[in-house]
Coordinates of C-alpha atoms in Angstrom, one line a residue:
M1 CA -14.8 53.7 -142.3
T2 CA -12.8 52.3 -145.1
D3 CA -14.3 50.0 -147.8
N4 CA -15.0 46.5 -146.5
P5 CA -12.6 44.1 -148.3
L6 CA -14.8 41.0 -148.0
V7 CA -18.4 42.0 -148.5
P8 CA -17.9 42.9 -152.2
L9 CA -16.3 39.4 -152.8
I10 CA -19.4 37.8 -151.2
A11 CA -21.6 40.1 -153.3
R12 CA -20.0 38.8 -156.5
G13 CA -20.0 35.2 -155.3
E14 CA -16.2 35.1 -155.2
A15 CA -15.8 34.2 -151.5
D16 CA -15.5 30.5 -151.0
L17 CA -17.6 28.5 -148.5
G18 CA -14.6 28.3 -146.2
V19 CA -14.7 32.0 -145.8
L20 CA -18.4 32.0 -145.2
A21 CA -18.0 29.2 -142.6
A22 CA -15.4 31.2 -140.8
L23 CA -17.7 34.2 -140.8
A24 CA -20.4 32.0 -139.1
L25 CA -18.0 30.6 -136.6
E26 CA -16.6 33.9 -135.6
Q27 CA -20.1 35.3 -135.2
S28 CA -20.9 32.3 -133.0
R29 CA -18.3 33.7 -130.6
V30 CA -19.2 37.4 -131.1
I31 CA -23.0 37.1 -130.4
P32 CA -22.8 35.6 -126.9
A33 CA -19.9 37.8 -125.9
D34 CA -21.7 41.0 -127.0
R35 CA -24.9 39.8 -125.2
L36 CA -23.1 39.6 -121.9
A37 CA -21.5 43.0 -122.4
F38 CA -24.8 44.6 -123.2
L39 CA -26.4 43.0 -120.1
H40 CA -23.5 44.3 -118.0
L41 CA -24.0 47.8 -119.4
A42 CA -27.7 47.6 -118.6
Q43 CA -26.9 46.7 -115.0
R44 CA -24.4 49.6 -114.8
A45 CA -26.9 52.0 -116.2
M46 CA -29.4 51.4 -113.4
P47 CA -30.8 53.3 -111.6
D48 CA -29.3 56.5 -112.8
A49 CA -29.7 56.1 -116.5
P50 CA -32.8 54.0 -117.2
E51 CA -33.0 55.1 -120.8
S52 CA -29.5 53.7 -121.4
A53 CA -30.5 50.5 -119.6
A54 CA -33.5 50.1 -121.8
F55 CA -31.3 50.5 -124.9
F56 CA -28.8 47.8 -123.8
T57 CA -31.5 45.4 -122.7
F58 CA -33.0 45.7 -126.2
L59 CA -29.6 45.0 -127.7
A60 CA -29.1 42.0 -125.5
E61 CA -32.5 40.6 -126.5
G62 CA -31.6 41.1 -130.1
E63 CA -28.4 39.1 -129.7
V64 CA -30.5 36.1 -128.5
L65 CA -32.7 36.4 -131.6
A66 CA -29.7 36.7 -133.9
G67 CA -28.1 33.7 -132.2
E68 CA -31.2 31.6 -132.9
R69 CA -30.8 32.4 -136.6
L70 CA -27.1 31.8 -137.0
G71 CA -27.2 28.0 -136.9
A72 CA -29.0 27.7 -140.2
F73 CA -26.3 29.9 -141.9
A74 CA -23.5 27.9 -140.4
A75 CA -25.1 24.6 -141.4
A76 CA -25.5 25.9 -145.0
C77 CA -21.8 26.6 -145.0
G78 CA -21.0 23.0 -144.0
V79 CA -20.2 23.7 -140.4
T80 CA -20.8 20.7 -138.1
E81 CA -20.8 20.6 -134.3
A82 CA -17.4 18.9 -134.4
R83 CA -15.9 21.6 -136.5
S84 CA -17.4 24.3 -134.4
A85 CA -16.0 22.8 -131.2
A86 CA -12.5 22.5 -132.8
Y87 CA -12.5 25.9 -134.3
E88 CA -9.8 28.4 -133.2
P89 CA -11.1 32.0 -133.3
L90 CA -9.0 34.5 -135.1
P91 CA -7.6 37.3 -133.0
G92 CA -8.3 39.9 -135.7
C93 CA -12.0 39.0 -135.6
Q94 CA -12.4 38.8 -131.9
G95 CA -10.9 42.2 -131.3
Y96 CA -14.4 43.7 -131.9
P97 CA -16.2 41.9 -129.0
A98 CA -13.2 42.3 -126.8
Y99 CA -13.5 46.1 -127.3
V100 CA -17.2 46.0 -126.7
A101 CA -16.4 44.3 -123.4
W102 CA -13.9 47.0 -122.7
L103 CA -16.6 49.6 -123.3
A104 CA -18.9 47.7 -120.9
L105 CA -16.3 48.1 -118.2
N106 CA -14.8 51.5 -118.9
A107 CA -17.1 53.8 -120.9
T108 CA -20.1 55.5 -119.4
P109 CA -23.4 54.1 -120.6
A110 CA -24.0 57.1 -122.8
E111 CA -20.6 56.9 -124.3
A112 CA -21.2 53.2 -125.1
V113 CA -24.5 54.0 -126.7
F114 CA -22.9 56.6 -128.9
A115 CA -20.0 54.3 -129.9
L116 CA -22.3 51.4 -130.8
T117 CA -24.9 53.4 -132.7
A118 CA -22.1 55.0 -134.8
N119 CA -21.4 51.5 -136.3
F120 CA -25.0 50.3 -136.8
A121 CA -25.6 51.7 -140.3
A122 CA -22.5 50.2 -141.8
W123 CA -23.1 46.8 -140.2
G124 CA -26.7 46.8 -141.4
G125 CA -25.6 47.6 -144.9
Y126 CA -23.1 44.8 -144.9
C127 CA -25.8 42.3 -143.7
A128 CA -28.2 43.5 -146.4
T129 CA -25.6 42.9 -149.1
I130 CA -24.7 39.5 -147.8
A131 CA -28.3 38.3 -147.4
E132 CA -29.0 39.2 -151.1
A133 CA -25.7 37.5 -152.3
L134 CA -26.4 34.3 -150.3
R135 CA -29.7 34.0 -152.2
T136 CA -28.6 35.0 -155.7
R137 CA -25.0 33.9 -155.8
Y138 CA -24.9 30.9 -153.5
G139 CA -28.4 29.5 -153.7
F140 CA -29.0 29.6 -149.9
K141 CA -32.5 29.2 -148.6
D142 CA -34.3 32.0 -146.7
E143 CA -33.6 30.2 -143.4
A144 CA -29.9 30.3 -144.0
C145 CA -30.1 34.0 -144.7
A146 CA -32.2 34.9 -141.7
F147 CA -29.2 36.0 -139.5
F148 CA -28.3 38.7 -142.0
D149 CA -31.9 39.6 -142.7
F150 CA -32.4 40.3 -139.0
F151 CA -29.6 42.9 -138.8
A152 CA -30.4 44.4 -142.3
E153 CA -33.9 45.2 -141.2
P154 CA -34.2 48.8 -139.9
S155 CA -35.3 49.0 -136.2
P156 CA -37.2 52.2 -135.4
E157 CA -37.5 51.0 -131.8
L158 CA -33.7 50.7 -131.5
D159 CA -33.3 54.2 -133.0
R160 CA -35.8 55.6 -130.5
L161 CA -34.1 54.0 -127.6
A162 CA -30.7 55.3 -128.7
R163 CA -32.0 58.9 -129.0
A164 CA -33.7 58.7 -125.6
A165 CA -30.5 57.4 -124.0
L166 CA -28.3 60.1 -125.5
D167 CA -30.8 62.9 -124.8
A168 CA -31.1 61.9 -121.1
A169 CA -27.5 61.6 -120.1
P170 CA -24.4 63.9 -120.2
L171 CA -21.9 63.0 -122.8
D172 CA -18.2 63.7 -123.2
E173 CA -18.3 64.0 -127.0
S174 CA -14.6 63.9 -127.6
R175 CA -14.2 60.7 -125.7
A176 CA -17.3 59.2 -127.2
H177 CA -16.0 60.0 -130.7
S178 CA -12.7 58.3 -129.9
Y179 CA -14.5 55.2 -128.7
A180 CA -16.7 55.1 -131.8
L181 CA -13.6 55.4 -134.1
L182 CA -11.9 52.6 -132.3
L183 CA -15.0 50.3 -132.5
Q184 CA -15.2 51.0 -136.2
S185 CA -11.5 50.1 -136.6
Y186 CA -12.1 46.8 -134.9
E187 CA -15.1 46.3 -137.2
E188 CA -12.8 46.9 -140.2
Q189 CA -10.2 44.5 -138.7
F190 CA -12.9 41.8 -138.4
W191 CA -13.6 41.9 -142.1
S192 CA -10.0 42.3 -143.3
T193 CA -9.0 39.3 -141.2
L194 CA -11.6 37.1 -142.8
S195 CA -10.7 38.4 -146.3
G196 CA -7.1 37.4 -145.9
S197 CA -5.9 33.9 -145.5
T198 CA -8.9 32.7 -143.6
H199 CA -7.4 29.6 -142.0
Q200 CA -3.8 29.2 -143.0
G201 CA -2.5 26.8 -140.4
R202 CA -5.4 27.4 -138.0
G203 CA -8.0 24.8 -139.0
E204 CA -9.4 22.6 -141.6
L205 CA -12.4 24.5 -142.8
H206 CA -10.6 26.5 -145.6
D207 CA -9.0 23.3 -147.0
Q208 CA -12.1 21.0 -146.8
A209 CA -15.0 23.2 -147.6
P210 CA -16.2 23.4 -151.2
T211 CA -15.7 26.7 -153.1
A212 CA -18.4 29.0 -154.3
R213 CA -17.7 27.8 -157.8
T214 CA -19.3 24.5 -157.0
R215 CA -22.6 26.3 -156.6
P216 CA -24.6 28.1 -159.3
R217 CA -24.0 31.8 -159.0
T218 CA -27.4 32.7 -160.3
A219 CA -29.3 30.1 -158.4
T220 CA -32.8 30.9 -157.1
P221 CA -33.4 30.1 -153.4
T222 CA -35.7 27.2 -152.7
E223 CA -38.8 28.4 -150.9

C-alpha cells in the first residue's frame, strides 16, 4: 500500500477542521454500510462455514461500537445534525464500502475474510496516529478520540477468529489476493480523496469550519 497522503498532515496538525469533519461524515456512511455487508456475509457463511460466520458477526458488532463513538469526534469537528443531513458523500471515499458490499455478494466467505484482514494492520496504524494527533495537535478530549482508539487497539479475538475462518475453509489464493489488493486500493482512494480539495463545490464544511491553526497545536486534552 502506498503512503497515506492525509494521515501525516493530521499528525503534524496541518489538516484543517473541514477535512476532519469530512472524515467524520464519510465514516458515518461507511460504518453502517460495512455493518450490513458483514451481517450478509455472516448469513451466507451459515451453515457451511460457521468459523467465517463468527468472524463476520464479530466485525458487525464492532461496527456498532465504533458508530457509538463516532458522534463525539464529529461534534468536536463542528458537525451538526443539519450539516450531516445535508452532506453529499464523496464518490472517492464511498468506493471502499461499495467494494465491501461487492465482496459480500460475490466473494466466498473465506475470500472476504482474507481481503479484509489484509487491510486491518494499515487501518489500525492510521487510527493510532490520528488518535494521538487529535490529542496533542488539536486538543481534542478523550471522548472525541474514542472512535480512533477503538480501531487502534489490537484485537486478539479478531485475529483468532480470522485464523480459524481461514484454516477451516478452502481458499482460492490468487483470487483472494486480487480482492485484497483492490480493497487496499479503495482504502488509498478514500484517504487521497479527503487529502485533495475536500469540498470544492460540494458543501459548506470546508468553507465554514475553522482551521487547525485556530487551535493550539501542543494543547493538552482536558480530562
